[in-house]
C-alpha cells in the first residue's frame, strides 16, 4: 500500500506567484522538509486558505484542498480528527489567518490538534492587490492599527505547544523549523504554528526591511523557549527595540486534541467500513433499548 | 374523545393533558411521568413542550396526548388542564371546553371567576402552599398535584408509585423519598376531594403494551445518521437543534465516531467539510441563525462536491426570532441560499420515526451524490416526543458512495477527482489512498481539481454538478400519500403538519369533505409527483408555517398552476392543532361555496 | 461599423479594440490611454477588462469600444486585436473576422498560420524583443506597440505624446522619458511598416468633446451613496467589489464620514448595523462569498428594522467560483436568503450612470423603510468603465427617514421604537436624543422593542414589517422600457445585459424582429409593471447570467405565465456580446417558426 | 437637551435571571457606576450579545441593542465610530465573546476603540442549558480543552490599554473596576475590557469554588499593572498555583481607534444633517471633476 501506483493523477501546477515572491522559498523548504521527514504524498493532506499563499497546495503532489477564506483551520482539524493517521498541514496568508480566520486560530491554539499551520505573512493582502492586513504597520494603505504579533498571541494560550517564526530569506533555518514542526505533529504533540515572513514584492516589498530587522532567537543562548513568560517578555523587548524575533519561540507540552477525543479502542472514523452495518450493531440495539418504554 | 362503557367511566382512548405554569415549575416532569404511565398501560403517547427562551420563569407548558392506535400530534381539545397559576389558565383557556377538567393550584387565591367555560369541572387545591408547609420546597407541588391528576385519569396508585421510583431513583434516595411522600400527600388530598381509587373520570383498559420507543425527532435524526454509518459530527449549540449534538456526543464515540462542539457554526460546517474530505460520513445540525452563517460552507460543499448532511431545526424567524417556537420559514434559504448555482437536496420528514429513516437516506444520498443534503425539521418535529415502533434496523440500507481503493486507482490510466461521467458522479479516493492524490477547491476547476476558468470546462462542470440531481430525482424519497387520488381537495404540508393534517382529514371527512394529502418527503429538487398531485386535485391547500407562503410559491416557482393553490399561512409561533386547521378549511370551503352560489346566481 | 467618406479612410464611428496578453503585460494601460485619446477626440468610450484571479500571468485582456452617440457595452465585432502573444490570438480569434486588423508581437516567432480568418490584416513586429534590446525592459513593449496601434486608428502623434505625458508624469521623469522613447520607437516602426502619419485605417473626425466622466459602476455606487448623505461604510476586500471600499476610503473622510476595512464580512455588516442604529446612513459592499457570510446580518437588519444598503458585486459562483468573471447568480440569495421571513428590497442598475442614481435611491429607501436594500451588481457593471454624462447633482434628492428629535419626542405621550403605524414605518429617535431610549433586537419584540412571544403581537409585527414593502412598491424605482409596447417579442435582463440587449435590439430590428425591452430596476419586491410587461408580450426572452434561470423562475414564483417565458442562460464566465445574443434569439425564433409551420402542416 | 422629557418610553424589564445568578450583581454595579460617573441614559448605548447575560440591556434605561450571537463588538464599534459622543458599552457572555465572537475580540484588542466591554463569564452556556464554553475546565460537560484566559489574551496585543477581571461576589471591587473602565472610555483612551466572574447557579455553580480561588492583584503591592510582561508572568504564576487573578491586570496607552479614523474637522457621522446636501457639495463637485475626461 505504500508504493504509489503508476496511475497518472494531477500534475502539480507551476506556481503562479510573481517572480521574487517569498512564497517560492516557503514551498521549496516545505517540499524538502517533507522529503527529509519521509512523508509520502498519499499520506499528506495540504489544506490552504485563499490568497496568493493559498495556491501552494496546487504545486506539490498531495491531497490538496483549497478552503474557504479564513476557514482552513477548521477544515484541517476536521480532517485530522477524522483520520489522525494522516499528515495534515494547513497553509495560508496573514489576511486569511489573522483577519477573517482569527477566531479559528484562537481556538486552534486552545484545542491543540496535531496539525501544522504555515502562515505566510507578507503583511498585506496580496491576491486582492495590496490592502492592509492585520500585520500591516500603521500608515500602510491608510491602516490605523498596530500590527498584531502571532507569537505573543500564541503564547497567551496555556495549551499552545509549538510556536515559531521563520523568514523566507533564511531558508536553512526555515527548514529546521519546519522539520521540527512536522516532527511535533507527527508524534501527536499538538499544534505546530509556524509563521513565515514571506515578502510580497509586488504590493509591499518588505524584503530588505525584514532582512535588517529579524533577530534570530535560535542563536541567542540566553533565550529559553520552554519558558512561556520569558518568551513573552523577550518578544516584547525585541519588538520594542525594532526587531522582529524569528526562530523557535516556544516549546510546550499539552495533550493533543485528537488524543483526547478520538476513541482509541475503535477504528478511526475515516477508516471504518461504510456499509458494514453489523460492526456497530450492538450499539444501535443499545440505543433502541435505551428508548424503549 | 372517549367511548363510554357499561361502567359509568368512559374508557380512555384519546385524551390530551396540559400542565402549565412558569418555566422551572417542572411541567415537563409531570407530563413525562404521565406518558410513562400511559405507555405502561398500553397506550401510545405524543408530548409537546412550550417554553420561553430563558432559563427560569416565563410561561411554560407541557402537553401530552395518550391514545390507542395512531396519532401524530396533540389533539385539538384539552381534556385535562393542570394549571399551576392563573396565567396558565389564561394562556390555555382557548383550548378547553365545558367537557374539560381543570386542576388548579389556588395557593395565591381562587381562580378568577368567569375565566373557565361554563360547565368545566374545576379541582382546586393549594399545592404550592401544601408543599411549602409540609416539605419546605415549592418544587414538590407537582408531585402532590400528580396524585390528583393520576386519580382523575384512572391511573393505579401503585403504578404511580412505581413510575415515581423509576424517575427519581437516580437522583438519590432523599429526593426519591420526598417525592413519594409528596405523591402520597396528593393521593390523600384526592381522597379528601372525593376522587377515590378507581373513581376517576376515565377507566384505563390495560392492554399488553406494544413494543415502542419514545423519541424526539432530533434523537431520531442523530440515530439515523449513526446507523447509516455517520461517524463525524460538528456543530454548535442552538435551540431547537442541540439534542442532535448532545445525542451524538453521547453515542458516536462508542462507535468510534467524533462528535464535537465547535467554537461557532462556521467552524462547525467547515470542520465537517474537512472531515468529509477524508471519506467519513459527516453531518452538522443547527437552526436558522446557524443556517444563515453556514451559507458559504453549503455552497462550498456544492461546488467542491463534498458529501454533507445539514440538519436545520427551524424555529420562528427572522433573525433571533422566537427560539423556542416552531416555524417552517427557512425553506427559502435551504432551497435558494448560498451564492451562485449549485445542487442540493432538501428532505422533509414528518414524524420522529420518519426522521430516522430519512436521516439514513440523507446520509446515503450525500455520499452518493457528493452534495449538501438538508434535513428540514421544525421545532415541534425536533423536540416533541412520540412513541413509535422501534426502528427496523434490519431494513437500514447503508450504501457506500463511489469510492476508489488503492487497487482500483492502480487499474486506472488516469485518476481525476472530478472526472466527467455518465451520471455526473466522480468516484474518488480518500486521502491516504496511494495514487489518489487530487485537488478539491471551491473555485471552478478542471477534472483534476485544478483552478480553471476555461469557458467550455466551466459549462461542463456546472452541468455535471446539476446532472447529478437529475439522476438523484429517480430515487429521492417519495412522499406519502393519503386519501383517494380523485378527492377534489388536496393538502400539501410538511414536518409537524404531517400529524395535524392527518387528524384534520378525519374530522373533515366527518364533515363531508373529501380530501387527499401529500406529504412531500423531498422538497428540493421538486419531484414530479408533487406537481402531479396538484394537477390531480381541484384545489390544494398548501399549509405554510411561515408568513410568505414559501412552499406555495416554491410550487409556483417550479411551474405549479397557481390558480389551484390556496395558501394557508401561520406564523404566530403557536403549534397547530387539527381543529384549528379544520376550521380554517371549512371557512374557506364555505366561502368558495358561497362565491360559487353567488356566481351561479349572477349568471 | 464605420461609414465611408470621400477620403479612402472611413470615419471612425464605432470600433472595438482588444489588447490581450498575459496578466501583468499592461493591456489595461494601453486601453486606458486609447480611451483617453478617443475621449479627447470627442468620442465616447466603454472599456472592459478580463483578468485571471491572480497577480501575474494568466491570460488577461482589456477591451475598448469608442463610438459616437450612445452605446453601453463592448461591440460584437473586434476591429483591432493587439495580441501580445499567440495565446492571445487563440483566445480572441472567435471575436474577429476578415474585416479585423491584428497587431501581433512575433518576438517568439511568427503567428501560426491558419489561425486568423482569411483576409485579416496582420501587422507583426517583435515588440518584446525590441523593448528588451533597446530599453532592457519588456515592460516598454506596450508603448512601442502603441505607436502602431495609434497610427492604425488614425490618432495624431502629438495627441499620443500628450496622453503619454499625462499618464506617466506622476510616475516620475525617468519612467515618462522611457515610455515616450518607446512610443517614438513605435512610431518609427510604423513608418517602416508603411503606416505613415494620417495613413491609418480610420479617420477621426475631431469634434468638441461633450463633457463626460469616466467611471466604473463601483465608483458610481460609492459616489451615489455619499451624495445621498451616506457617511458610514464598512466592508472587507473582495473582487469585484473592492473599488467601492477603496473609493469611499478616499472620499468619505473628507465629508466627515467613516469608511473602514474590517476583519471580515461578519464584522463588516454588523459594524454597519451598529452604526446605522445611531442614525447615520450606512452601506456595506461585497461579492458572493461575502453575501453568504452576511446572511445572518441581513435578516437581523430586516427584523430589527435597521436601515442598511448592501452592494453585491456578483461574480461567477458558486463558492469561490471564478472571482474575476461576471455572473448574476446571487439573485436567489438576495431575494430569498436569510432564515425566516423579512422584507427587503433588491435594486438592479444597468449602467454606471444608473448605478449612481440607484445608489441614491437605495440610500433613501433604506432609511425610509428601515430595511436592508440590496444593489445587485455584476462584475462587468462593477468594473467596466464608461463615459457618461456627469451626474446631475442638482437632481439628487436626499430625503431623511422618519426620525424624531428631542422636541418631537417630548411632544409624544409615549415613545415606542416599533410603534404600529399606518404605513408600517415607525419614527425613531437616534441614540443621544433625550427621551428616546428604546430597545432594538433581532428577537420578536413588542412596540417598545422588548422581547415578546405573544402570538397576536407577533403577527402584527410581522405584518407591520411586510406592510412597509407594500407601501414601498408605490415608489420603488421603475424599470426602463424600450420599444413599442405592442412588440411581440419581449426582453427582460438586468445589469450588464442592459447595454447588450439595447445593442441586440437594433440588430434584431434590422433583421425584422420587432422587440421591446424592460430593464427592471427593482427586482424585489416584484413590481406589477414587470408582470404586466410579460402579459403584454407574446413571448419574453428572460436573459439569465446564471445556470438555474434565476430571474425566469423568480418571475414564475411571482405568478408570471411560465408558457410565455423563454429562459436564456449563460454561465461560462464570458461577457455577453450583442451579436451572440442576436444569434441565440434568431436561432430560437427560427425554431419557433419552423415548429409553427410543422404544426400548421400537421393540422 | 440634557433634561430628558417626560415622555414615557419603555419600562426597564425585570431581569429574567435565576435567583442567585451572578448577573444580578453585574447589573447592580453597572447601574451604580453609571450613576456615579454621571452618564445620562439618553447618551448611553448598551449593546449586548445573546445569552442569559445578553438580556442586561433590557433592564436599564438606555438605548439598548440586542446583537447577533457573537457580533456585539463589531456592532458596538460601529456605533462608537458613527457617534463618538456617546457612551457605548458592550456586554455579553463567555460563549458569545470567547467562542463565536473570538475573532472580533481579537480585533477589538487590536484596534482599541473607546468602548467598554463587560464579559460575564460563567464558564458555560447558560441560555442553551449548560454546554461547555471556552472557559470551562477540562472535563466539564465532556469538554476536552483547557479554558482560555482572557487577561493573557488581551496582554498579547500591544495595543491593549485596559484589562481587568472582577467577581460578582466582590461588588465593591467590581464597582471600582467598572468606574475605571468607564473613565477610560469616556476620556477616549481606548478599549476597556472587563471580564466578570459571574456564576451560573443553575447549570454550573462555581460560586464557592471561585470565591476560594480568586486572588486580588489590586491588593498585591508588588504587582505592577503597567508592565505588560510582568502582568503576563504574574497571571501565569497565579494560574499555576490554582488561583484566578482578579483586579486591574493591565493599564497601557495607545491611540484609540476613533481618534485616528474619525475626521475631527467635520461633524461626526451620526450628527450630520441628512438632507443638507450643500454642506458637502464641494466634495461632490470635486469627485465629478476628478473623473472628467
Ligand atoms: C469570504 C471571502 N472574503 C473575501 C475574499 C477575497 N479575498 C481573497 S484572498 C484575500 C486576502 C488575501 O490575503 P492573505 O490571506 O494575506 O493572502 P496573500 O494573498 O497575501 O498570500 C481576500 C480578502 C474571499 N475569497 N472570500
Ligand atoms: C448564531 C447563533 N448560534 C447559536 C445561538 C444559540 N445561543 C444562544 S445563547 C448561546 C450561548 C450563551 O452562552 P454565553 O454567551 O456564555 O451566555 P450565558 O447564557 O452563559 O450568559 C447560544 C449558543 C444563537 N442564538 N445564534
Ligand atoms: S502579489 Fe505579492 S504575495 Fe502575491 S504572488 Fe505577487 S509577490 Fe507574492
Ligand atoms: S441559567 Fe445560569 S446564567 Fe442563566 S440566568 Fe440562570 S443562573 Fe444565570
Ligand atoms: Mg498576505
Ligand atoms: Mg456563559
PDB file of C-alpha atoms in Angstrom, chain C residues 362-510:
ATOM      1  CA  UNK C 362     -31.174  52.772  -2.270  1.00  0.00           C
ATOM      2  CA  UNK C 363     -29.801  55.023   0.441  1.00  0.00           C
ATOM      3  CA  UNK C 364     -33.049  56.950   0.716  1.00  0.00           C
ATOM      4  CA  UNK C 365     -35.171  53.808   0.621  1.00  0.00           C
ATOM      5  CA  UNK C 366     -33.197  52.018   3.309  1.00  0.00           C
ATOM      6  CA  UNK C 367     -33.612  54.994   5.577  1.00  0.00           C
ATOM      7  CA  UNK C 368     -37.280  55.458   4.798  1.00  0.00           C
ATOM      8  CA  UNK C 369     -38.358  51.827   5.033  1.00  0.00           C
ATOM      9  CA  UNK C 370     -35.819  50.770   7.672  1.00  0.00           C
ATOM     10  CA  UNK C 371     -34.872  47.574   5.980  1.00  0.00           C
ATOM     11  CA  UNK C 372     -31.993  46.049   4.036  1.00  0.00           C
ATOM     12  CA  UNK C 373     -31.728  47.295   0.474  1.00  0.00           C
ATOM     13  CA  UNK C 374     -29.542  45.366  -1.937  1.00  0.00           C
ATOM     14  CA  UNK C 375     -27.924  46.788  -5.022  1.00  0.00           C
ATOM     15  CA  UNK C 376     -27.335  43.863  -7.358  1.00  0.00           C
ATOM     16  CA  UNK C 377     -24.273  44.487  -9.489  1.00  0.00           C
ATOM     17  CA  UNK C 378     -22.265  42.131 -11.645  1.00  0.00           C
ATOM     18  CA  UNK C 379     -18.564  42.104 -12.337  1.00  0.00           C
ATOM     19  CA  UNK C 380     -18.943  43.822 -15.694  1.00  0.00           C
ATOM     20  CA  UNK C 381     -21.259  46.508 -14.400  1.00  0.00           C
ATOM     21  CA  UNK C 382     -19.000  46.970 -11.378  1.00  0.00           C
ATOM     22  CA  UNK C 383     -15.679  47.243 -13.132  1.00  0.00           C
ATOM     23  CA  UNK C 384     -16.222  48.197 -16.744  1.00  0.00           C
ATOM     24  CA  UNK C 385     -15.582  51.859 -17.293  1.00  0.00           C
ATOM     25  CA  UNK C 386     -17.900  54.015 -19.325  1.00  0.00           C
ATOM     26  CA  UNK C 387     -18.015  57.618 -20.336  1.00  0.00           C
ATOM     27  CA  UNK C 388     -21.288  59.010 -19.113  1.00  0.00           C
ATOM     28  CA  UNK C 389     -22.839  62.432 -18.622  1.00  0.00           C
ATOM     29  CA  UNK C 390     -21.646  63.966 -15.365  1.00  0.00           C
ATOM     30  CA  UNK C 391     -24.179  63.048 -12.697  1.00  0.00           C
ATOM     31  CA  UNK C 392     -26.736  65.705 -12.229  1.00  0.00           C
ATOM     32  CA  UNK C 393     -26.166  66.671  -8.634  1.00  0.00           C
ATOM     33  CA  UNK C 394     -28.949  69.195  -8.687  1.00  0.00           C
ATOM     34  CA  UNK C 395     -31.412  66.409  -9.202  1.00  0.00           C
ATOM     35  CA  UNK C 396     -30.251  64.354  -6.240  1.00  0.00           C
ATOM     36  CA  UNK C 397     -32.988  64.247  -3.655  1.00  0.00           C
ATOM     37  CA  UNK C 398     -31.865  63.337  -0.190  1.00  0.00           C
ATOM     38  CA  UNK C 399     -34.931  62.525   1.830  1.00  0.00           C
ATOM     39  CA  UNK C 400     -34.336  61.847   5.506  1.00  0.00           C
ATOM     40  CA  UNK C 401     -36.215  58.932   7.041  1.00  0.00           C
ATOM     41  CA  UNK C 402     -38.746  59.231   9.834  1.00  0.00           C
ATOM     42  CA  UNK C 403     -36.640  60.461  12.735  1.00  0.00           C
ATOM     43  CA  UNK C 404     -37.656  62.094  15.952  1.00  0.00           C
ATOM     44  CA  UNK C 405     -35.807  64.976  17.551  1.00  0.00           C
ATOM     45  CA  UNK C 406     -35.803  65.501  21.289  1.00  0.00           C
ATOM     46  CA  UNK C 407     -38.518  68.112  20.820  1.00  0.00           C
ATOM     47  CA  UNK C 408     -40.682  65.753  18.841  1.00  0.00           C
ATOM     48  CA  UNK C 409     -40.199  63.020  21.388  1.00  0.00           C
ATOM     49  CA  UNK C 410     -41.153  65.431  24.128  1.00  0.00           C
ATOM     50  CA  UNK C 411     -44.459  66.082  22.445  1.00  0.00           C
ATOM     51  CA  UNK C 412     -45.367  62.423  22.460  1.00  0.00           C
ATOM     52  CA  UNK C 413     -47.279  60.760  25.173  1.00  0.00           C
ATOM     53  CA  UNK C 414     -45.390  57.534  24.771  1.00  0.00           C
ATOM     54  CA  UNK C 415     -42.466  56.838  22.533  1.00  0.00           C
ATOM     55  CA  UNK C 416     -42.220  53.385  21.043  1.00  0.00           C
ATOM     56  CA  UNK C 417     -39.380  52.409  18.769  1.00  0.00           C
ATOM     57  CA  UNK C 418     -41.583  49.978  16.866  1.00  0.00           C
ATOM     58  CA  UNK C 419     -44.934  51.717  17.176  1.00  0.00           C
ATOM     59  CA  UNK C 420     -47.554  50.347  14.852  1.00  0.00           C
ATOM     60  CA  UNK C 421     -48.391  52.899  12.213  1.00  0.00           C
ATOM     61  CA  UNK C 422     -50.412  53.238   9.093  1.00  0.00           C
ATOM     62  CA  UNK C 423     -47.558  52.645   6.676  1.00  0.00           C
ATOM     63  CA  UNK C 424     -45.746  50.189   8.927  1.00  0.00           C
ATOM     64  CA  UNK C 425     -42.887  52.611   9.446  1.00  0.00           C
ATOM     65  CA  UNK C 426     -42.058  53.694  12.990  1.00  0.00           C
ATOM     66  CA  UNK C 427     -40.333  57.012  13.518  1.00  0.00           C
ATOM     67  CA  UNK C 428     -37.343  56.617  15.755  1.00  0.00           C
ATOM     68  CA  UNK C 429     -35.039  58.714  17.866  1.00  0.00           C
ATOM     69  CA  UNK C 430     -31.323  58.169  17.432  1.00  0.00           C
ATOM     70  CA  UNK C 431     -29.173  57.434  20.483  1.00  0.00           C
ATOM     71  CA  UNK C 432     -28.246  60.698  22.114  1.00  0.00           C
ATOM     72  CA  UNK C 433     -31.781  62.034  21.820  1.00  0.00           C
ATOM     73  CA  UNK C 434     -33.184  62.769  25.277  1.00  0.00           C
ATOM     74  CA  UNK C 435     -36.274  60.750  25.957  1.00  0.00           C
ATOM     75  CA  UNK C 436     -35.865  58.424  23.009  1.00  0.00           C
ATOM     76  CA  UNK C 437     -34.457  55.458  24.859  1.00  0.00           C
ATOM     77  CA  UNK C 438     -35.557  52.219  23.290  1.00  0.00           C
ATOM     78  CA  UNK C 439     -34.647  48.655  22.544  1.00  0.00           C
ATOM     79  CA  UNK C 440     -33.621  47.126  19.258  1.00  0.00           C
ATOM     80  CA  UNK C 441     -33.396  43.367  18.905  1.00  0.00           C
ATOM     81  CA  UNK C 442     -33.439  40.523  16.427  1.00  0.00           C
ATOM     82  CA  UNK C 443     -35.872  38.667  18.672  1.00  0.00           C
ATOM     83  CA  UNK C 444     -39.536  39.163  18.070  1.00  0.00           C
ATOM     84  CA  UNK C 445     -40.481  42.162  20.160  1.00  0.00           C
ATOM     85  CA  UNK C 446     -43.294  44.414  21.204  1.00  0.00           C
ATOM     86  CA  UNK C 447     -43.625  48.043  20.186  1.00  0.00           C
ATOM     87  CA  UNK C 448     -41.028  49.083  22.741  1.00  0.00           C
ATOM     88  CA  UNK C 449     -38.552  46.596  21.372  1.00  0.00           C
ATOM     89  CA  UNK C 450     -38.874  44.249  24.326  1.00  0.00           C
ATOM     90  CA  UNK C 451     -38.660  40.541  23.566  1.00  0.00           C
ATOM     91  CA  UNK C 452     -42.153  39.110  23.209  1.00  0.00           C
ATOM     92  CA  UNK C 453     -43.616  35.848  22.013  1.00  0.00           C
ATOM     93  CA  UNK C 454     -47.210  36.938  22.363  1.00  0.00           C
ATOM     94  CA  UNK C 455     -48.875  35.395  19.300  1.00  0.00           C
ATOM     95  CA  UNK C 456     -51.038  38.414  18.496  1.00  0.00           C
ATOM     96  CA  UNK C 457     -48.174  40.835  18.780  1.00  0.00           C
ATOM     97  CA  UNK C 458     -46.071  38.505  16.701  1.00  0.00           C
ATOM     98  CA  UNK C 459     -48.480  38.532  13.818  1.00  0.00           C
ATOM     99  CA  UNK C 460     -48.905  42.289  13.996  1.00  0.00           C
ATOM    100  CA  UNK C 461     -45.146  42.819  13.971  1.00  0.00           C
ATOM    101  CA  UNK C 462     -44.578  40.501  11.043  1.00  0.00           C
ATOM    102  CA  UNK C 463     -47.389  42.176   9.144  1.00  0.00           C
ATOM    103  CA  UNK C 464     -46.050  45.607  10.015  1.00  0.00           C
ATOM    104  CA  UNK C 465     -42.673  44.752   8.553  1.00  0.00           C
ATOM    105  CA  UNK C 466     -44.092  43.343   5.370  1.00  0.00           C
ATOM    106  CA  UNK C 467     -46.578  46.160   5.077  1.00  0.00           C
ATOM    107  CA  UNK C 468     -43.693  48.593   4.646  1.00  0.00           C
ATOM    108  CA  UNK C 469     -42.767  46.818   1.457  1.00  0.00           C
ATOM    109  CA  UNK C 470     -46.285  47.052   0.116  1.00  0.00           C
ATOM    110  CA  UNK C 471     -46.068  50.771   0.739  1.00  0.00           C
ATOM    111  CA  UNK C 472     -42.665  50.980  -0.841  1.00  0.00           C
ATOM    112  CA  UNK C 473     -43.928  49.360  -4.020  1.00  0.00           C
ATOM    113  CA  UNK C 474     -45.702  52.576  -4.846  1.00  0.00           C
ATOM    114  CA  UNK C 475     -42.449  54.415  -5.236  1.00  0.00           C
ATOM    115  CA  UNK C 476     -39.779  51.847  -5.894  1.00  0.00           C
ATOM    116  CA  UNK C 477     -37.601  52.629  -8.895  1.00  0.00           C
ATOM    117  CA  UNK C 478     -39.463  51.843 -12.070  1.00  0.00           C
ATOM    118  CA  UNK C 479     -37.844  49.946 -14.857  1.00  0.00           C
ATOM    119  CA  UNK C 480     -36.764  51.453 -18.157  1.00  0.00           C
ATOM    120  CA  UNK C 481     -38.735  50.425 -21.173  1.00  0.00           C
ATOM    121  CA  UNK C 482     -37.564  50.443 -24.775  1.00  0.00           C
ATOM    122  CA  UNK C 483     -39.506  49.681 -27.912  1.00  0.00           C
ATOM    123  CA  UNK C 484     -43.182  49.676 -28.856  1.00  0.00           C
ATOM    124  CA  UNK C 485     -45.476  48.321 -26.147  1.00  0.00           C
ATOM    125  CA  UNK C 486     -47.154  46.051 -28.683  1.00  0.00           C
ATOM    126  CA  UNK C 487     -43.979  44.431 -29.981  1.00  0.00           C
ATOM    127  CA  UNK C 488     -44.495  40.675 -29.811  1.00  0.00           C
ATOM    128  CA  UNK C 489     -41.051  39.754 -28.518  1.00  0.00           C
ATOM    129  CA  UNK C 490     -40.022  40.913 -25.087  1.00  0.00           C
ATOM    130  CA  UNK C 491     -36.695  41.019 -23.306  1.00  0.00           C
ATOM    131  CA  UNK C 492     -36.047  41.064 -19.619  1.00  0.00           C
ATOM    132  CA  UNK C 493     -32.469  41.428 -18.470  1.00  0.00           C
ATOM    133  CA  UNK C 494     -30.558  43.333 -15.833  1.00  0.00           C
ATOM    134  CA  UNK C 495     -27.118  44.669 -15.001  1.00  0.00           C
ATOM    135  CA  UNK C 496     -24.550  44.309 -17.745  1.00  0.00           C
ATOM    136  CA  UNK C 497     -27.241  42.865 -20.025  1.00  0.00           C
ATOM    137  CA  UNK C 498     -28.768  46.330 -20.303  1.00  0.00           C
ATOM    138  CA  UNK C 499     -26.275  47.563 -22.889  1.00  0.00           C
ATOM    139  CA  UNK C 500     -26.104  44.209 -24.633  1.00  0.00           C
ATOM    140  CA  UNK C 501     -29.854  43.948 -25.098  1.00  0.00           C
ATOM    141  CA  UNK C 502     -30.081  47.537 -26.303  1.00  0.00           C
ATOM    142  CA  UNK C 503     -27.486  46.803 -28.957  1.00  0.00           C
ATOM    143  CA  UNK C 504     -29.004  43.458 -29.870  1.00  0.00           C
ATOM    144  CA  UNK C 505     -32.427  45.044 -30.354  1.00  0.00           C
ATOM    145  CA  UNK C 506     -31.026  47.315 -33.030  1.00  0.00           C
ATOM    146  CA  UNK C 507     -29.563  44.400 -34.905  1.00  0.00           C
ATOM    147  CA  UNK C 508     -32.710  42.328 -34.430  1.00  0.00           C
ATOM    148  CA  UNK C 509     -34.809  45.138 -35.775  1.00  0.00           C
ATOM    149  CA  UNK C 510     -32.617  45.188 -38.847  1.00  0.00           C
TER     150      UNK C 510
END
